[in-house]
């Protein structure tokens, strides 16, 4: 069983537990549930940088990344830097995140927020909406075509943007459907954790122009972004590059300034 299989097995147990603790009507009655979303896809289309910056405390591949900075400081720092949106890890066991991180980020900023999570159930989409997310992530590697369709269509009913993540052509071909807004190519092999932006280059020609193209993982320098922009990529998810510094917001400022030169 690889790390992704373990995460998903645990996620099924976690979601069942959460369902038993917080009923759906409680989520639907939350203060944030009816707020108007802020589209990440639209923001990326208009941007010349396309940075989606992440809040991530740790990961299975890198262990501790940054346990000291507060999510509010990171969120305001990113927004002041001019990023297009923020990705908030909400998985607790493997990434040290929580839905409270999403809530605190939402209270701090207006920009689009992505709930970065291993989504396997519609209940998690209701949680995302209730805790202030604008965007949800679906991972093709762990979902069937029917599951992607059901979950993405449910997300659209909740006025959530959908970012679908793929790792190879097979996942991409099973996933293309109208209920997606963005197609993300993860440059990290989830089985080996090796990273190469060549995957984004190879898959770019198979992604229809209707979808915003996003490149994820291994984007740690300006050169990688400039290399990928001619392939039609409008979004670049930067996870550890900012978070591994003492001040992620300041790091994002410097990065975006250098990118715009």
XYZ file of C-alpha atoms in Angstrom:
261
model
C 0.000 0.000 0.000
C 1.556 3.337 -1.071
C 1.162 6.609 0.842
C -1.815 7.742 -1.249
C -3.650 4.454 -0.607
C -3.049 4.858 3.140
C -4.282 8.455 3.138
C -7.497 7.499 1.301
C -8.175 4.496 3.557
C -7.863 6.787 6.586
C -9.963 9.470 4.903
C -12.978 7.155 4.545
C -12.847 6.488 8.303
C -12.373 10.167 9.110
C -15.329 11.297 6.966
C -17.644 8.738 8.541
C -16.617 9.987 11.975
C -17.149 13.640 11.004
C -20.592 12.826 9.592
C -21.591 11.307 12.928
C -20.401 14.401 14.824
C -21.662 17.270 12.644
C -24.937 16.718 10.757
C -25.433 18.169 7.270
C -28.079 20.679 8.390
C -25.546 22.172 10.819
C -23.123 22.784 7.957
C -25.892 24.242 5.772
C -26.902 26.641 8.565
C -23.391 27.992 9.070
C -22.778 31.734 8.628
C -20.493 31.275 5.618
C -22.609 28.747 3.720
C -24.517 31.336 1.667
C -21.620 33.709 0.992
C -20.935 34.516 -2.652
C -17.851 32.680 -3.848
C -14.787 34.281 -5.403
C -13.794 32.402 -8.565
C -10.169 31.291 -8.715
C -10.555 30.309 -12.381
C -11.648 33.854 -13.312
C -8.837 35.385 -11.245
C -6.236 33.185 -12.972
C -7.559 34.040 -16.445
C -6.986 37.752 -15.762
C -3.605 37.363 -14.046
C -0.139 37.656 -15.582
C 1.502 35.724 -12.728
C -1.029 33.029 -11.763
C 0.436 32.211 -8.353
C -1.617 30.018 -6.021
C 0.290 29.975 -2.727
C -0.134 27.240 -0.163
C -0.377 26.963 3.595
C 1.172 23.627 4.515
C 2.742 22.712 7.866
C 4.149 19.315 6.940
C 3.876 16.561 4.355
C 4.552 12.819 4.133
C 7.523 13.462 1.837
C 9.151 16.397 3.658
C 8.036 15.906 7.276
C 7.947 19.328 9.018
C 7.908 22.335 6.672
C 6.792 25.169 8.970
C 4.975 24.754 12.285
C 5.607 28.271 13.633
C 3.781 30.808 11.431
C 0.069 31.448 11.980
C -2.379 30.793 9.172
C -3.748 34.348 9.515
C -0.288 35.877 9.006
C 0.398 33.604 6.055
C -2.968 34.440 4.451
C -2.632 38.223 4.839
C 0.996 38.048 3.686
C -0.005 36.167 0.549
C -2.901 38.518 -0.207
C -0.661 41.572 0.213
C 1.872 39.935 -2.101
C -0.797 39.783 -4.823
C -1.210 36.026 -5.219
C -4.299 34.858 -7.148
C -5.483 32.508 -4.423
C -4.436 30.449 -1.444
C -4.474 26.699 -1.021
C -5.188 25.572 2.536
C -4.317 21.997 3.529
C -7.086 20.650 5.776
C -5.857 17.063 6.246
C -4.753 16.575 9.845
C -3.016 13.208 10.072
C -0.568 13.571 7.172
C -0.294 17.348 6.635
C -1.025 18.886 10.037
C -3.907 20.986 8.722
C -7.545 21.427 9.737
C -10.814 23.017 8.695
C -10.120 25.660 11.337
C -7.147 26.755 9.201
C -9.583 27.371 6.357
C -11.916 29.295 8.669
C -9.078 31.487 9.996
C -7.828 32.189 6.478
C -11.351 33.139 5.378
C -11.658 35.551 8.307
C -8.374 37.198 7.272
C -8.620 37.643 3.480
C -10.977 38.192 0.552
C -9.018 36.258 -2.128
C -10.149 32.838 -3.404
C -9.403 29.953 -1.034
C -8.909 26.366 -2.160
C -9.688 23.561 0.258
C -6.747 21.225 -0.395
C -8.046 17.870 0.698
C -8.473 14.251 -0.356
C -12.142 14.459 -1.285
C -14.095 11.223 -1.544
C -17.569 12.264 -0.352
C -20.117 15.053 -1.003
C -20.091 15.759 2.733
C -16.575 17.224 2.356
C -17.892 19.683 -0.235
C -20.553 20.864 2.224
C -17.759 21.307 4.787
C -15.704 23.298 2.279
C -18.635 25.639 1.636
C -19.444 25.992 5.354
C -15.854 26.844 6.258
C -15.384 29.508 3.586
C -13.737 27.787 0.608
C -14.271 29.047 -2.946
C -12.604 26.119 -4.683
C -12.318 22.394 -4.107
C -9.724 19.914 -5.337
C -10.606 16.547 -6.845
C -7.809 14.025 -7.423
C -8.323 11.782 -10.457
C -5.930 9.152 -9.079
C -8.353 8.263 -6.274
C -11.728 8.760 -7.998
C -13.605 6.949 -10.774
C -15.034 8.885 -13.721
C -18.527 8.618 -12.184
C -17.263 9.886 -8.831
C -15.554 12.856 -10.495
C -18.804 13.654 -12.330
C -20.986 13.355 -9.216
C -18.651 15.355 -6.975
C -17.889 18.087 -9.514
C -21.553 18.579 -10.384
C -22.436 18.778 -6.688
C -19.654 21.350 -6.191
C -21.077 23.486 -9.019
C -24.515 23.389 -7.321
C -22.784 24.848 -4.263
C -21.151 27.551 -6.476
C -17.682 26.154 -5.805
C -14.951 26.206 -8.439
C -13.518 22.766 -9.244
C -9.814 22.054 -9.753
C -9.272 18.515 -11.021
C -5.769 17.126 -10.520
C -4.217 14.556 -12.859
C -0.832 12.843 -13.026
C -0.922 11.195 -16.452
C -2.808 11.001 -19.763
C -5.045 8.132 -18.659
C -6.326 10.149 -15.670
C -6.792 13.224 -17.864
C -8.790 11.421 -20.558
C -11.240 9.908 -18.053
C -11.705 13.249 -16.298
C -12.516 15.881 -18.932
C -16.105 17.034 -18.396
C -18.028 20.345 -18.380
C -18.401 20.496 -14.585
C -14.683 21.282 -14.129
C -13.194 24.791 -14.153
C -9.482 24.068 -13.921
C -7.307 21.106 -14.843
C -4.219 20.762 -12.704
C -1.230 18.659 -13.654
C 0.650 17.398 -10.617
C 4.332 17.152 -11.472
C 4.902 14.818 -8.529
C 4.552 11.099 -8.998
C 2.371 10.167 -6.015
C 3.874 6.693 -5.855
C 7.551 7.681 -5.906
C 7.265 11.401 -4.986
C 9.723 12.270 -7.781
C 9.028 15.656 -9.430
C 9.407 16.841 -13.048
C 7.668 19.718 -14.888
C 7.995 17.671 -18.098
C 4.682 16.043 -17.091
C 2.938 19.441 -17.361
C 4.520 20.025 -20.773
C 3.506 16.596 -22.083
C -0.128 16.840 -20.943
C -0.698 20.486 -21.960
C -1.628 19.627 -25.547
C -4.340 17.232 -24.340
C -6.132 19.823 -22.156
C -8.917 21.679 -24.037
C -8.748 25.487 -23.940
C -12.115 25.642 -22.119
C -10.281 24.813 -18.894
C -7.756 26.915 -17.004
C -4.466 24.993 -16.963
C -2.697 24.769 -13.608
C 0.720 23.250 -12.918
C 1.242 21.836 -9.429
C 4.249 20.649 -7.400
C 7.912 21.307 -8.048
C 7.321 24.947 -9.001
C 10.119 26.485 -6.970
C 11.646 29.069 -9.286
C 10.779 31.746 -11.846
C 12.356 29.717 -14.655
C 9.862 26.859 -14.216
C 6.920 29.258 -14.598
C 8.406 31.032 -17.623
C 9.067 27.617 -19.155
C 5.450 26.520 -18.662
C 3.618 29.710 -19.677
C 4.099 29.073 -23.442
C 2.314 25.727 -22.910
C -0.836 27.621 -21.893
C -0.543 27.364 -18.110
C -2.279 30.215 -16.261
C -1.992 28.874 -12.709
C 1.012 27.721 -10.683
C 0.501 26.088 -7.294
C 3.477 26.768 -5.045
C 3.465 24.653 -1.913
C 6.686 24.353 0.023
C 8.747 27.113 -1.600
C 7.174 29.929 0.457
C 6.234 27.892 3.529
C 9.785 26.684 4.173
C 10.871 30.299 4.840
C 10.377 32.278 8.076
C 7.983 34.709 6.401
C 5.996 33.084 3.567
C 4.270 36.379 2.668
C 7.574 38.228 2.200
C 8.924 35.315 0.151
C 5.844 35.541 -2.096
C 6.380 39.302 -2.529
C 9.973 38.794 -3.691
C 9.009 35.894 -5.965
C 6.194 37.803 -7.695
C 8.379 40.919 -8.114
C 11.059 38.798 -9.786
C 8.443 37.101 -11.990
C 7.108 40.468 -13.204
C 10.528 41.851 -14.139
